[in-house]
Amino acid sequence: MMQETRLRVRPASLADVPSLVELRLANAEAHLALDAGTYRIPQREAVVRHFAVMLADQADRDGVLVAETDDGRVVGMVEVLLQSDPPEHQILCPQPSAQVHTVVLPDARGLGVGSVLLQAAERWATSRGISYLSAGIYHRNVDAVRFYSRHGYTDAGLSLGKSVD
């Protein structure tokens, strides 16, 4: 268990790719335990490529913020992924929006890391004119549902699906 420590939240850089990969893989392991039929462990190389491209992109479209301890250890991240406006032919009103994905290392959970990251993501989004954030959460992930609910995220609809093999 981590001892109490101060956190610094900052934009991720290319130097953080190894830490981001470890966070993504740890998150995949946790989700695999929830439902092995729905989730997988991505190939490490694919995750490296994803974050390397995302962080090298100068457009600053999406955001990745990391939480690090005083000793420089990255213990969490939040991705803020901008969503496209609906096309003109659809009935939804356009609204600048993004999805947030928060990940905290297992030994740093319960210490406020996720809360600090989510608050930073909300400030990041607001500063870019984003007015709506959503968090796509698997219904069996009760800890994530509880976390986002504590921060004011509410049920925003229902997504139904069906396999059509």
PDB file of N, CA, C and O in Angstrom, residues 14 16-28 40-55 64 77 79:
ATOM      1  N   LEU A  14       5.743  11.994 -24.174  1.00  0.00           N
ATOM      2  CA  LEU A  14       6.257  10.755 -24.763  1.00  0.00           C
ATOM      3  C   LEU A  14       7.070   9.942 -23.755  1.00  0.00           C
ATOM      4  O   LEU A  14       7.068   8.714 -23.808  1.00  0.00           O
ATOM      5  N   ASP A  16       6.287   9.347 -20.855  1.00  0.00           N
ATOM      6  CA  ASP A  16       5.348   8.611 -20.008  1.00  0.00           C
ATOM      7  C   ASP A  16       4.782   7.363 -20.669  1.00  0.00           C
ATOM      8  O   ASP A  16       4.038   6.616 -20.027  1.00  0.00           O
ATOM      9  N   VAL A  17       5.104   7.120 -21.928  1.00  0.00           N
ATOM     10  CA  VAL A  17       4.514   5.978 -22.639  1.00  0.00           C
ATOM     11  C   VAL A  17       4.670   4.671 -21.863  1.00  0.00           C
ATOM     12  O   VAL A  17       3.691   3.927 -21.707  1.00  0.00           O
ATOM     13  N   PRO A  18       5.848   4.336 -21.333  1.00  0.00           N
ATOM     14  CA  PRO A  18       5.937   3.069 -20.578  1.00  0.00           C
ATOM     15  C   PRO A  18       4.969   2.999 -19.402  1.00  0.00           C
ATOM     16  O   PRO A  18       4.340   1.956 -19.168  1.00  0.00           O
ATOM     17  N   SER A  19       4.802   4.087 -18.679  1.00  0.00           N
ATOM     18  CA  SER A  19       3.860   4.100 -17.551  1.00  0.00           C
ATOM     19  C   SER A  19       2.423   3.978 -18.031  1.00  0.00           C
ATOM     20  O   SER A  19       1.610   3.273 -17.420  1.00  0.00           O
ATOM     21  N   LEU A  20       2.095   4.652 -19.134  1.00  0.00           N
ATOM     22  CA  LEU A  20       0.740   4.571 -19.683  1.00  0.00           C
ATOM     23  C   LEU A  20       0.418   3.162 -20.146  1.00  0.00           C
ATOM     24  O   LEU A  20      -0.704   2.680 -19.969  1.00  0.00           O
ATOM     25  N   VAL A  21       1.406   2.499 -20.716  1.00  0.00           N
ATOM     26  CA  VAL A  21       1.214   1.110 -21.150  1.00  0.00           C
ATOM     27  C   VAL A  21       0.926   0.224 -19.945  1.00  0.00           C
ATOM     28  O   VAL A  21       0.003  -0.602 -19.974  1.00  0.00           O
ATOM     29  N   GLU A  22       1.669   0.403 -18.868  1.00  0.00           N
ATOM     30  CA  GLU A  22       1.436  -0.409 -17.670  1.00  0.00           C
ATOM     31  C   GLU A  22       0.055  -0.136 -17.092  1.00  0.00           C
ATOM     32  O   GLU A  22      -0.631  -1.063 -16.650  1.00  0.00           O
ATOM     33  N   LEU A  23      -0.378   1.117 -17.104  1.00  0.00           N
ATOM     34  CA  LEU A  23      -1.716   1.440 -16.621  1.00  0.00           C
ATOM     35  C   LEU A  23      -2.782   0.772 -17.487  1.00  0.00           C
ATOM     36  O   LEU A  23      -3.747   0.205 -16.968  1.00  0.00           O
ATOM     37  N   ARG A  24      -2.630   0.853 -18.809  1.00  0.00           N
ATOM     38  CA  ARG A  24      -3.615   0.245 -19.715  1.00  0.00           C
ATOM     39  C   ARG A  24      -3.672  -1.271 -19.505  1.00  0.00           C
ATOM     40  O   ARG A  24      -4.756  -1.863 -19.461  1.00  0.00           O
ATOM     41  N   LEU A  25      -2.521  -1.907 -19.363  1.00  0.00           N
ATOM     42  CA  LEU A  25      -2.507  -3.362 -19.190  1.00  0.00           C
ATOM     43  C   LEU A  25      -3.074  -3.774 -17.830  1.00  0.00           C
ATOM     44  O   LEU A  25      -3.786  -4.775 -17.725  1.00  0.00           O
ATOM     45  N   ALA A  26      -2.802  -2.997 -16.786  1.00  0.00           N
ATOM     46  CA  ALA A  26      -3.384  -3.280 -15.468  1.00  0.00           C
ATOM     47  C   ALA A  26      -4.903  -3.129 -15.519  1.00  0.00           C
ATOM     48  O   ALA A  26      -5.646  -3.928 -14.934  1.00  0.00           O
ATOM     49  N   ASN A  27      -5.367  -2.102 -16.244  1.00  0.00           N
ATOM     50  CA  ASN A  27      -6.796  -1.893 -16.405  1.00  0.00           C
ATOM     51  C   ASN A  27      -7.431  -3.053 -17.176  1.00  0.00           C
ATOM     52  O   ASN A  27      -8.533  -3.503 -16.856  1.00  0.00           O
ATOM     53  N   ALA A  28      -6.733  -3.532 -18.187  1.00  0.00           N
ATOM     54  CA  ALA A  28      -7.238  -4.666 -18.963  1.00  0.00           C
ATOM     55  C   ALA A  28      -7.370  -5.909 -18.085  1.00  0.00           C
ATOM     56  O   ALA A  28      -8.368  -6.638 -18.177  1.00  0.00           O
ATOM     57  N   ARG A  40     -10.266  -8.098 -23.233  1.00  0.00           N
ATOM     58  CA  ARG A  40      -9.029  -8.795 -23.599  1.00  0.00           C
ATOM     59  C   ARG A  40      -7.841  -8.003 -23.088  1.00  0.00           C
ATOM     60  O   ARG A  40      -7.969  -6.846 -22.709  1.00  0.00           O
ATOM     61  N   ILE A  41      -6.698  -8.631 -23.133  1.00  0.00           N
ATOM     62  CA  ILE A  41      -5.442  -7.957 -22.842  1.00  0.00           C
ATOM     63  C   ILE A  41      -4.853  -7.561 -24.193  1.00  0.00           C
ATOM     64  O   ILE A  41      -4.503  -8.428 -24.996  1.00  0.00           O
ATOM     65  N   PRO A  42      -4.755  -6.261 -24.477  1.00  0.00           N
ATOM     66  CA  PRO A  42      -4.212  -5.871 -25.778  1.00  0.00           C
ATOM     67  C   PRO A  42      -2.719  -6.178 -25.861  1.00  0.00           C
ATOM     68  O   PRO A  42      -2.036  -6.286 -24.841  1.00  0.00           O
ATOM     69  N   GLN A  43      -2.242  -6.301 -27.075  1.00  0.00           N
ATOM     70  CA  GLN A  43      -0.816  -6.510 -27.293  1.00  0.00           C
ATOM     71  C   GLN A  43      -0.059  -5.264 -26.839  1.00  0.00           C
ATOM     72  O   GLN A  43      -0.443  -4.139 -27.177  1.00  0.00           O
ATOM     73  N   ARG A  44       0.985  -5.468 -26.070  1.00  0.00           N
ATOM     74  CA  ARG A  44       1.789  -4.365 -25.543  1.00  0.00           C
ATOM     75  C   ARG A  44       2.224  -3.414 -26.663  1.00  0.00           C
ATOM     76  O   ARG A  44       2.145  -2.186 -26.518  1.00  0.00           O
ATOM     77  N   GLU A  45       2.675  -3.953 -27.781  1.00  0.00           N
ATOM     78  CA  GLU A  45       3.178  -3.123 -28.885  1.00  0.00           C
ATOM     79  C   GLU A  45       2.077  -2.209 -29.426  1.00  0.00           C
ATOM     80  O   GLU A  45       2.344  -1.075 -29.816  1.00  0.00           O
ATOM     81  N   ALA A  46       0.849  -2.706 -29.470  1.00  0.00           N
ATOM     82  CA  ALA A  46      -0.271  -1.893 -29.952  1.00  0.00           C
ATOM     83  C   ALA A  46      -0.548  -0.736 -29.001  1.00  0.00           C
ATOM     84  O   ALA A  46      -0.849   0.381 -29.438  1.00  0.00           O
ATOM     85  N   VAL A  47      -0.439  -0.983 -27.711  1.00  0.00           N
ATOM     86  CA  VAL A  47      -0.669   0.064 -26.721  1.00  0.00           C
ATOM     87  C   VAL A  47       0.448   1.109 -26.800  1.00  0.00           C
ATOM     88  O   VAL A  47       0.191   2.315 -26.745  1.00  0.00           O
ATOM     89  N   VAL A  48       1.678   0.643 -26.970  1.00  0.00           N
ATOM     90  CA  VAL A  48       2.810   1.565 -27.134  1.00  0.00           C
ATOM     91  C   VAL A  48       2.566   2.466 -28.338  1.00  0.00           C
ATOM     92  O   VAL A  48       2.708   3.695 -28.254  1.00  0.00           O
ATOM     93  N   ARG A  49       2.191   1.867 -29.468  1.00  0.00           N
ATOM     94  CA  ARG A  49       1.938   2.654 -30.686  1.00  0.00           C
ATOM     95  C   ARG A  49       0.824   3.678 -30.460  1.00  0.00           C
ATOM     96  O   ARG A  49       0.940   4.832 -30.858  1.00  0.00           O
ATOM     97  N   HIS A  50      -0.260   3.230 -29.823  1.00  0.00           N
ATOM     98  CA  HIS A  50      -1.391   4.132 -29.574  1.00  0.00           C
ATOM     99  C   HIS A  50      -0.941   5.382 -28.823  1.00  0.00           C
ATOM    100  O   HIS A  50      -1.223   6.513 -29.243  1.00  0.00           O
ATOM    101  N   PHE A  51      -0.280   5.190 -27.691  1.00  0.00           N
ATOM    102  CA  PHE A  51       0.105   6.344 -26.882  1.00  0.00           C
ATOM    103  C   PHE A  51       1.207   7.165 -27.541  1.00  0.00           C
ATOM    104  O   PHE A  51       1.204   8.398 -27.438  1.00  0.00           O
ATOM    105  N   ALA A  52       2.117   6.519 -28.245  1.00  0.00           N
ATOM    106  CA  ALA A  52       3.179   7.263 -28.934  1.00  0.00           C
ATOM    107  C   ALA A  52       2.583   8.183 -29.998  1.00  0.00           C
ATOM    108  O   ALA A  52       2.951   9.357 -30.096  1.00  0.00           O
ATOM    109  N   VAL A  53       1.623   7.668 -30.762  1.00  0.00           N
ATOM    110  CA  VAL A  53       0.985   8.487 -31.793  1.00  0.00           C
ATOM    111  C   VAL A  53       0.140   9.586 -31.150  1.00  0.00           C
ATOM    112  O   VAL A  53       0.187  10.752 -31.554  1.00  0.00           O
ATOM    113  N   MET A  54      -0.624   9.216 -30.138  1.00  0.00           N
ATOM    114  CA  MET A  54      -1.505  10.185 -29.482  1.00  0.00           C
ATOM    115  C   MET A  54      -0.706  11.342 -28.882  1.00  0.00           C
ATOM    116  O   MET A  54      -1.091  12.509 -29.014  1.00  0.00           O
ATOM    117  N   LEU A  55       0.412  11.040 -28.238  1.00  0.00           N
ATOM    118  CA  LEU A  55       1.190  12.082 -27.573  1.00  0.00           C
ATOM    119  C   LEU A  55       2.080  12.861 -28.539  1.00  0.00           C
ATOM    120  O   LEU A  55       2.498  13.973 -28.233  1.00  0.00           O
ATOM    121  N   VAL A  64      -4.345  13.459 -22.497  1.00  0.00           N
ATOM    122  CA  VAL A  64      -3.961  12.434 -21.531  1.00  0.00           C
ATOM    123  C   VAL A  64      -3.239  13.164 -20.411  1.00  0.00           C
ATOM    124  O   VAL A  64      -2.250  13.854 -20.641  1.00  0.00           O
ATOM    125  N   MET A  77      -3.858   7.769 -14.670  1.00  0.00           N
ATOM    126  CA  MET A  77      -4.025   8.586 -15.875  1.00  0.00           C
ATOM    127  C   MET A  77      -5.504   8.779 -16.139  1.00  0.00           C
ATOM    128  O   MET A  77      -6.345   8.022 -15.665  1.00  0.00           O
ATOM    129  N   GLU A  79      -7.742   9.771 -19.721  1.00  0.00           N
ATOM    130  CA  GLU A  79      -7.808  10.147 -21.128  1.00  0.00           C
ATOM    131  C   GLU A  79      -9.090  10.940 -21.326  1.00  0.00           C
ATOM    132  O   GLU A  79     -10.134  10.588 -20.780  1.00  0.00           O
TER     133      GLU A  79
END
